[in-house]
CSV table of C-alpha atoms in Angstrom, one decimal:
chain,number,residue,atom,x,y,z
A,1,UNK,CA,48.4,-22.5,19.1
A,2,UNK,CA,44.7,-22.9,20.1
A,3,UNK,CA,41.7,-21.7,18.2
A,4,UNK,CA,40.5,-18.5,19.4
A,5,UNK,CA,37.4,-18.7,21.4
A,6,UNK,CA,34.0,-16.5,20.0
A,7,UNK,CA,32.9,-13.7,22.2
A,8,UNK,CA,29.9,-14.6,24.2
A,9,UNK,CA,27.6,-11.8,24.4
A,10,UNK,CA,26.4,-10.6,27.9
A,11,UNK,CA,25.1,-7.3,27.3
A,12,UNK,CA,21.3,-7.6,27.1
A,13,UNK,CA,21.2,-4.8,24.1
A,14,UNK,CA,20.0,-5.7,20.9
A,15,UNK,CA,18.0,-8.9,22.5
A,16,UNK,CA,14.1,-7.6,22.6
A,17,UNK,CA,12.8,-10.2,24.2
A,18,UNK,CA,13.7,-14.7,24.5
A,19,UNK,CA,11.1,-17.2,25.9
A,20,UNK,CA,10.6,-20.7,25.7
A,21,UNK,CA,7.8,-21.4,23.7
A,22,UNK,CA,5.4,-24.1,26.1
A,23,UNK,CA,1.5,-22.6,26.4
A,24,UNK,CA,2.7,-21.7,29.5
A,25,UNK,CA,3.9,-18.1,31.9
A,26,UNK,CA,7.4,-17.7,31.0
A,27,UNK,CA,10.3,-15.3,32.0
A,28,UNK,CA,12.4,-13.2,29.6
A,29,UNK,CA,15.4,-15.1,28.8
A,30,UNK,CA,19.0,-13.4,28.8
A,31,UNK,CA,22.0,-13.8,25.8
A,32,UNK,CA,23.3,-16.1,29.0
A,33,UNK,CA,20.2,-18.9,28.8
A,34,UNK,CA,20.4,-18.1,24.4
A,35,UNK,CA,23.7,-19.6,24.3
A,36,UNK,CA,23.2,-22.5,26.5
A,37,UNK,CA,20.2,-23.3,24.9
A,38,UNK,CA,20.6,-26.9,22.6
A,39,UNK,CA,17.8,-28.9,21.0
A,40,UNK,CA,16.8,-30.8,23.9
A,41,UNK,CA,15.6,-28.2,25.7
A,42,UNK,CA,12.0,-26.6,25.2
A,43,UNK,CA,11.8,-24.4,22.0
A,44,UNK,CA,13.2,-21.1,22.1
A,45,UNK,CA,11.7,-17.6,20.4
A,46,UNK,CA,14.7,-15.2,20.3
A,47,UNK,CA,13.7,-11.7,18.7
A,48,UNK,CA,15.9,-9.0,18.0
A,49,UNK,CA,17.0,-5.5,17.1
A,50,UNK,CA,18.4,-5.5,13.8
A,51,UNK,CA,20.0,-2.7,13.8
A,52,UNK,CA,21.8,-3.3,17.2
A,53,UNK,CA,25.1,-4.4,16.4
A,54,UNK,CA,25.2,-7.4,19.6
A,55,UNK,CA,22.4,-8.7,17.3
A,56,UNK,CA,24.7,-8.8,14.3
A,57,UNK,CA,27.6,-10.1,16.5
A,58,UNK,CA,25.6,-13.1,17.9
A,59,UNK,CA,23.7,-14.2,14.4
A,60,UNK,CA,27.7,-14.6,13.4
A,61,UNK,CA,29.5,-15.7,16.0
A,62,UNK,CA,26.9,-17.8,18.3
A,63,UNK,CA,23.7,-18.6,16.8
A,64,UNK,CA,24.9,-21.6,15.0
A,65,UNK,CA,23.9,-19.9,11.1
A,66,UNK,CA,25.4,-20.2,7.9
A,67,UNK,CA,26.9,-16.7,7.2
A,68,UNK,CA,25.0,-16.6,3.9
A,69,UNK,CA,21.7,-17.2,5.7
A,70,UNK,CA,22.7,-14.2,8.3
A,71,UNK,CA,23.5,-11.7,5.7
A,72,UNK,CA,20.0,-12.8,4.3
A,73,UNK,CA,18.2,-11.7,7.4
A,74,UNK,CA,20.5,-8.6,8.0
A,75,UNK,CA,19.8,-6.9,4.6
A,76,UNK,CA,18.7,-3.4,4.8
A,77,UNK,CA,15.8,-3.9,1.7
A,78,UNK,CA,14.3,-6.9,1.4
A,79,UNK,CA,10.9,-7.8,0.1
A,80,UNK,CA,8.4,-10.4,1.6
A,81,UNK,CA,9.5,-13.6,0.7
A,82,UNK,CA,9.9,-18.0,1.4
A,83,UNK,CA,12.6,-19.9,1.6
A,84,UNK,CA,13.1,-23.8,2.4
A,85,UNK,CA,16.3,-23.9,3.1
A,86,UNK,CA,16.6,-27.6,4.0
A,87,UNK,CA,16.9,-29.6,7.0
A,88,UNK,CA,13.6,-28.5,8.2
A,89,UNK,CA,14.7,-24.7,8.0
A,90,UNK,CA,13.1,-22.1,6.8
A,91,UNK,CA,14.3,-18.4,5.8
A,92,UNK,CA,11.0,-15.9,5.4
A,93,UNK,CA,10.3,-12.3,5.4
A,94,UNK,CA,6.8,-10.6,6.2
A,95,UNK,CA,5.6,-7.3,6.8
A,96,UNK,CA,2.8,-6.0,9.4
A,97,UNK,CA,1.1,-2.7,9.0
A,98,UNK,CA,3.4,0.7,10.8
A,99,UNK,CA,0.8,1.5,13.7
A,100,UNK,CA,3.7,3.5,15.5
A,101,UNK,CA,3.4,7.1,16.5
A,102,UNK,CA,4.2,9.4,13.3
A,103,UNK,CA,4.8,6.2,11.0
A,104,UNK,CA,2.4,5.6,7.8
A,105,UNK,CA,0.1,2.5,7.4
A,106,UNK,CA,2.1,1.7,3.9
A,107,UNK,CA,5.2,2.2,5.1
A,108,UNK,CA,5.3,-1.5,6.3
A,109,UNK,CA,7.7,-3.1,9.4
A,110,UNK,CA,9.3,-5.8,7.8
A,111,UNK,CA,10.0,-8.8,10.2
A,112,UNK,CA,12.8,-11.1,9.1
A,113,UNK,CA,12.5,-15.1,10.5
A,114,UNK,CA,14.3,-18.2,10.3
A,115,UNK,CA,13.4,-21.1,12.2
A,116,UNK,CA,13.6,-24.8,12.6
A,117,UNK,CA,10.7,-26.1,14.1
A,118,UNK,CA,12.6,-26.1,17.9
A,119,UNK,CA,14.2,-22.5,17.4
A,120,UNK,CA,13.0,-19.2,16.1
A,121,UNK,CA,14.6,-16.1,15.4
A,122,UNK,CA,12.9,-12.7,14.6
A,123,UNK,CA,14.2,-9.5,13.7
A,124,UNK,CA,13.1,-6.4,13.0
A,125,UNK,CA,13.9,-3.0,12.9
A,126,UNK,CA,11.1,-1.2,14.2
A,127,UNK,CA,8.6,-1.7,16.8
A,128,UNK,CA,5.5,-4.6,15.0
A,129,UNK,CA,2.6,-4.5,17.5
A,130,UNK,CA,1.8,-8.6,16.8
A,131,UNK,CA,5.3,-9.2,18.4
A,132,UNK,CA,4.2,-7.3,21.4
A,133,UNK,CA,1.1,-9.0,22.0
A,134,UNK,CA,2.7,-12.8,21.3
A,135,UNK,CA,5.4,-11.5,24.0
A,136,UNK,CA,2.4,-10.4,26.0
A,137,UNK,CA,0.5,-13.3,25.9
A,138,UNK,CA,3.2,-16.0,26.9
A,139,UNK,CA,4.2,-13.8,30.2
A,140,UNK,CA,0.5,-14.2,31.1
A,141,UNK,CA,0.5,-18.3,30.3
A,142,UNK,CA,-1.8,-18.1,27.4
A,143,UNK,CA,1.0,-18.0,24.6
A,144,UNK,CA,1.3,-20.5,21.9
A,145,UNK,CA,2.2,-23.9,22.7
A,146,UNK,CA,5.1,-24.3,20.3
A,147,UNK,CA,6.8,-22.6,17.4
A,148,UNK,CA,4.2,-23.5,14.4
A,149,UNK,CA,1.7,-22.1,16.7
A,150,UNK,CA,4.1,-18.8,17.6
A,151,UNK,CA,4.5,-18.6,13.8
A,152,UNK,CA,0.7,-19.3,13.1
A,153,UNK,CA,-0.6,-16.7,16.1
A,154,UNK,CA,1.8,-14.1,14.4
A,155,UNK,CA,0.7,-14.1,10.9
A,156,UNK,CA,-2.9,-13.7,11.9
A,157,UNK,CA,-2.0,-10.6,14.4
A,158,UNK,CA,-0.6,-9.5,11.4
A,159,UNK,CA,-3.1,-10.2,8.7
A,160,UNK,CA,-5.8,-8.3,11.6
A,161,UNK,CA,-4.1,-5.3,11.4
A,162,UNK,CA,-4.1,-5.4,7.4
A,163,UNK,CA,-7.4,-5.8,6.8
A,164,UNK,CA,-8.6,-2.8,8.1
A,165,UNK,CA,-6.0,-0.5,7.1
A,166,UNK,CA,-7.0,-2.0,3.4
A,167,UNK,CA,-10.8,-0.9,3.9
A,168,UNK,CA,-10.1,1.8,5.7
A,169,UNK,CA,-8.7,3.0,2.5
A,170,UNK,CA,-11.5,1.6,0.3
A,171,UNK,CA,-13.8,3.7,3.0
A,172,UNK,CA,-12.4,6.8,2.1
A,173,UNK,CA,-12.7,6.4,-2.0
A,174,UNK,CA,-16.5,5.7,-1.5
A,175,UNK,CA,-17.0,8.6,0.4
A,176,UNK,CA,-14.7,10.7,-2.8
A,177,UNK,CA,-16.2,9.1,-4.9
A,178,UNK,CA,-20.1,9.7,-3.6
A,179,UNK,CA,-19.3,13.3,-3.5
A,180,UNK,CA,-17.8,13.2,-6.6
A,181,UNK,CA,-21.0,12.1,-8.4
A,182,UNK,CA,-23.3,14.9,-6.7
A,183,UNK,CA,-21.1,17.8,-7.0
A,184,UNK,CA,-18.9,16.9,-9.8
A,185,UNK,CA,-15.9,18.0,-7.8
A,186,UNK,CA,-12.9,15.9,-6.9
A,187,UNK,CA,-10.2,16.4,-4.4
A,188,UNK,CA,-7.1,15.4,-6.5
A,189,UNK,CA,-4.9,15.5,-4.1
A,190,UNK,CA,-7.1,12.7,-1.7
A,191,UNK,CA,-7.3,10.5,-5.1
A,192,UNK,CA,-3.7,10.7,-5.3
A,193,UNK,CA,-2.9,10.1,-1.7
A,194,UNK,CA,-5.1,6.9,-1.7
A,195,UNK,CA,-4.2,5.9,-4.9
A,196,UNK,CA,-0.2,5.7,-4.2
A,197,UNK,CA,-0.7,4.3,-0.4
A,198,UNK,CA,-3.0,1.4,-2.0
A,199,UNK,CA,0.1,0.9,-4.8
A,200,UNK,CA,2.3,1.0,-1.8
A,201,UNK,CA,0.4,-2.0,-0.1
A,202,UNK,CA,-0.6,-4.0,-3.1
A,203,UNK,CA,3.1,-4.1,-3.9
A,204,UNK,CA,4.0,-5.5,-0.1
A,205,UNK,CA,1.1,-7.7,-0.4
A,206,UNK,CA,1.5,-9.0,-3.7
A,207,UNK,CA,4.8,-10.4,-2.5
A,208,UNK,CA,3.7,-11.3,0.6
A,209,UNK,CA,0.8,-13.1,-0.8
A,210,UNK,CA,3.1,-15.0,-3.5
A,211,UNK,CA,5.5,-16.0,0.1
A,212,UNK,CA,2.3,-17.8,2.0
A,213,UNK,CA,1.6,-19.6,-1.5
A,214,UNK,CA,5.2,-21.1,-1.2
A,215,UNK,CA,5.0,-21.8,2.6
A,216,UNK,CA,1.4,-23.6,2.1
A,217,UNK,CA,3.2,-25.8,-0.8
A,218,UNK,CA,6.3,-26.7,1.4
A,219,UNK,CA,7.1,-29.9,2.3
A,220,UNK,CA,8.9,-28.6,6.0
A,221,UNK,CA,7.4,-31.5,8.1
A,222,UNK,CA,6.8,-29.3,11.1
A,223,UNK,CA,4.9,-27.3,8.7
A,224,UNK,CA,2.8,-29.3,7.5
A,225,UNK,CA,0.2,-30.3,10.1
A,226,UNK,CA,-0.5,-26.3,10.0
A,227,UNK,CA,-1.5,-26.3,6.1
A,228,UNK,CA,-4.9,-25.5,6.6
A,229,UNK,CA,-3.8,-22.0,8.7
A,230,UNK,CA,-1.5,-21.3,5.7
A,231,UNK,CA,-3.9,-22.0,3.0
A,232,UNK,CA,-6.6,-19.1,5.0
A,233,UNK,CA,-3.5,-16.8,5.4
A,234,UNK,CA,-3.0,-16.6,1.0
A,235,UNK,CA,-6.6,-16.6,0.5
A,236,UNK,CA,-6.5,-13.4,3.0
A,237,UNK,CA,-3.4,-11.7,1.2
A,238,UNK,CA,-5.1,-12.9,-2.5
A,239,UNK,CA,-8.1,-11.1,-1.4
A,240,UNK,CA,-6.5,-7.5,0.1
A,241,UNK,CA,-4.2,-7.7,-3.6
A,242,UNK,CA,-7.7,-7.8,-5.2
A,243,UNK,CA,-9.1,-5.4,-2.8
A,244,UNK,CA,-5.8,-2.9,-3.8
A,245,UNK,CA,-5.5,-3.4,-7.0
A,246,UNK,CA,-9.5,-2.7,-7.3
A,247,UNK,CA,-8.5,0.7,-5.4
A,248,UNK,CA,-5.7,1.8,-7.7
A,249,UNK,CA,-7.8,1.0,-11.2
A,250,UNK,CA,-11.1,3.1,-9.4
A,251,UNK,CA,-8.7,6.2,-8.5
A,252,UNK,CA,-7.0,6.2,-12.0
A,253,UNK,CA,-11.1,5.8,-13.2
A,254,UNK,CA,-11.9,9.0,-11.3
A,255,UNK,CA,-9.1,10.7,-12.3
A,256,UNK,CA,-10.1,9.8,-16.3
A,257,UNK,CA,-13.8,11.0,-15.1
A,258,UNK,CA,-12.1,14.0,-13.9
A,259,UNK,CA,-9.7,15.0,-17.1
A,260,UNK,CA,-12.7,14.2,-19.5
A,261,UNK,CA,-15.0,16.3,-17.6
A,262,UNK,CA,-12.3,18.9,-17.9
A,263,UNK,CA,-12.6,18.3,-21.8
A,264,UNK,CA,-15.7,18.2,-22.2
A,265,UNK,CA,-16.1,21.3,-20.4
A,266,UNK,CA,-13.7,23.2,-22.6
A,267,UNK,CA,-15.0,21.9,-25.8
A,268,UNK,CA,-18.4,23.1,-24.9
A,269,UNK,CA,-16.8,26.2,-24.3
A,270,UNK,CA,-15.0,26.8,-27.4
A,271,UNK,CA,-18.4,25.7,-29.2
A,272,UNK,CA,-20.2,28.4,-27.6
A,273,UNK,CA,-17.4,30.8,-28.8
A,274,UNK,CA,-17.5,29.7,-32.3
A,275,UNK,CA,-21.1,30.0,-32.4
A,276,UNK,CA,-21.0,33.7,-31.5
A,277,UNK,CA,-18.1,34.3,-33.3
A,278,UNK,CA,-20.1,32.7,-36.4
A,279,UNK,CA,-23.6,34.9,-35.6
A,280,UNK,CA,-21.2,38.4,-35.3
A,281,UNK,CA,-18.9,37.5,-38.6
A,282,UNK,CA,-21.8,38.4,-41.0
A,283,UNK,CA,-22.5,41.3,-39.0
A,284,UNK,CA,-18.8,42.8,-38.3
A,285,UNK,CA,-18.6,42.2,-42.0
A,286,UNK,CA,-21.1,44.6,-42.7
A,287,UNK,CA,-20.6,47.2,-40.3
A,288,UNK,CA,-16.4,46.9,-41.3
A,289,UNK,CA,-18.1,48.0,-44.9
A,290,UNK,CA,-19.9,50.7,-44.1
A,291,UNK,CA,-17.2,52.2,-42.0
A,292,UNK,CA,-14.9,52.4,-44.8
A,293,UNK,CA,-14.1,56.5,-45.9
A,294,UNK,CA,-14.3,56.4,-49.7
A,295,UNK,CA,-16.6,58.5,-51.6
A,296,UNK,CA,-20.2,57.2,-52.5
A,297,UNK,CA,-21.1,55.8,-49.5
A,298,UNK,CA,-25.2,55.4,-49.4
A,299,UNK,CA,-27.2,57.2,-46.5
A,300,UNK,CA,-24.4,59.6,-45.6
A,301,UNK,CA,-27.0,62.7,-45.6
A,302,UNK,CA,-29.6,60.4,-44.5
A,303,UNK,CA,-31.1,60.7,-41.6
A,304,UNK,CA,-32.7,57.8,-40.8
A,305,UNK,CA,-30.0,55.7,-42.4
A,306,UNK,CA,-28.6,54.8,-39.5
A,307,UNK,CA,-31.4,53.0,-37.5
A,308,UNK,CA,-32.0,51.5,-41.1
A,309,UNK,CA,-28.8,49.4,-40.6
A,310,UNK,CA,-29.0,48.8,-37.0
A,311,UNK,CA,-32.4,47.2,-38.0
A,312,UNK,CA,-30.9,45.2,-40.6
A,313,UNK,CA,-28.2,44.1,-38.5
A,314,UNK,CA,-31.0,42.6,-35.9
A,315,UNK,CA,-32.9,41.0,-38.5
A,316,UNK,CA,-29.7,39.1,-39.9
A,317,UNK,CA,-28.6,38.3,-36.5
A,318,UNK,CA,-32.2,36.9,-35.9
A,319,UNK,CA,-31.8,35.0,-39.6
A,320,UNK,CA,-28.7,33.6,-38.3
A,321,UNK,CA,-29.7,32.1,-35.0
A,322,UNK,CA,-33.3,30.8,-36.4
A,323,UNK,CA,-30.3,28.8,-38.7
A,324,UNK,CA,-28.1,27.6,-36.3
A,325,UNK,CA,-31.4,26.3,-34.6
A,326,UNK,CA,-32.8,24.5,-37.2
A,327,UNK,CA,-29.1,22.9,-37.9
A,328,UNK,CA,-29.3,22.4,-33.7
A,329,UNK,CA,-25.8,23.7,-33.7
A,330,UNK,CA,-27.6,25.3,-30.8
């Protein structure tokens, strides 16, 4: 019997876009030019839908993987990371910043690669706008010359649309926290929304970050002559982690500002209480005695006693607080 033969995928769904990577104006390449590509031929950017099932279908059957290395790039959570793989390949996931309609800065698009130095594959599940222009860019002949430039031009789309989205962020804390020191008010919930979008970030980044350091240290020979652009992408990453982390520690500060202020403001409080309760105890005392009804009582057919007492009382009170003064318990 012979061996069946794989499916060779026709319908166009699921591919977002294929060019050969030259410097130069390039058509959109169809599943048909993908799978008659080999490595003599120019090198070849395929990027995909990942959640198209023709994408799934082709990593499998026609791209040429190891099935391990495909259910790498098909997982549904994965975090940025670097992975030699041998052979010149690479495995590596980074996210971009979400600057789609109705998506959130933090929630970032992770795009999933794998390349060789001659062929790259992307994925991703969402539209990245970095793809977009790269895509952009080699239909009007000013794309990258070959694939450690693609890779290189990509990265640094990506790491433009970070930094701003990171200051933007610190922007907004200045501004709470100037506020914060002239009016002594605080919007809590504005803390808390900048305080859990920079965690979201730093913990992206902080892996992302930790991926560059392990692509600038490999040993991939098409890599290599690129170290310097790879060195300048961690430094970036180290310093939006610092930026982040800088960001979370001043919102929890606030918030502590905040909750002592609180304290302080209720302690003060319950001082000024005790203080009055402490000036009237002497004085409730005495007026509790005199109101008691047992025989004997002085000045009950006085007439004048009364005022005596309410004089009494106002000199005692006045002993009392000429006390507390000189103690400066007020």
């Amino acid at each position: 019997m012979k061996p069946l033969k794989k499916e060779i995928i026709t319908d166009e769904q699921g591919l977002i876009c294929a060019y050969t990577v030259n410097g130069k104006a390039c058509e959109k390449l169809t599943w048909e030019h993908i799978n008659s590509w080999n490595t003599s031929n120019e090198p070849l950017w395929i990027h995909l839908d990942r959640t198209n099932t023709n994408s799934h279908r082709w990593l499998y059957e026609n791209s040429g993987l190891d099935k391990v290395i495909v259910d790498a790039l098909l997982k549904d959570e994965v975090r940025p990371r670097f992975s030699d793989l041998g052979n010149n390949q690479i495995l590596m996931v980074v996210r971009g910043i979400n600057l789609n309609d109705g998506g959130e800065p933090e929630h970032m698009i992770s795009l999933r690669i794998w390349c060789d130095g001659k062929r790259l594959i992307t994925l991703r599940h969402e539209p990245l706008m970095s793809s977009l222009e790269i895509r952009q860019s080699i239909e009007q002949g000013q794309g990258p010359k070959d694939i450690p430039d693609l890779l290189v031009k990509m990265f640094k789309l990506m790491e433009a649309r970070i930094e701003p989205a990171v200051y933007e962020l610190s922007n907004r804390l200045d501004t709470e926290e100037d506020h914060y020191l002239q009016h002594k008010e605080l919007n809590d919930d504005l803390i808390s929304d900048i305080d859990a979008t920079a965690s979201t970030l730093n913990r992206h980044l902080t892996a992302q970050r930790d991926a560059y350091a392990r692509m600038r240290q490999s040993q991939v020979s098409w890599l290599l002559p690129l170290a310097n652009y790879w060195r300048e992408l961690y430094h970036a990453m180290v310093i939006y982690v610092d930026e982040l982390s800088d960001l979370s520690n001043r919102c929890r500060n606030l918030k502590e500002n905040k909750v002592q202020q609180l304290i302080g403001d209720t302690n003060r409080t319950m001082y000024l209480l005790s203080i009055i309760a402490g000036v009237f105890l002497p004085l409730s005392f005495v007026t509790g005695l005199l109101g008691i009804n047992v025989g004997g009582m002085p000045g009950v057919s006085s007439d004048s006693a009364f005022w005596i007492v309410c004089i009494l009382i106002v000199i005692v009170g006045v002993i009392e607080i000429v006390y507390f003064r000189w103690k400066k318990w007020l």
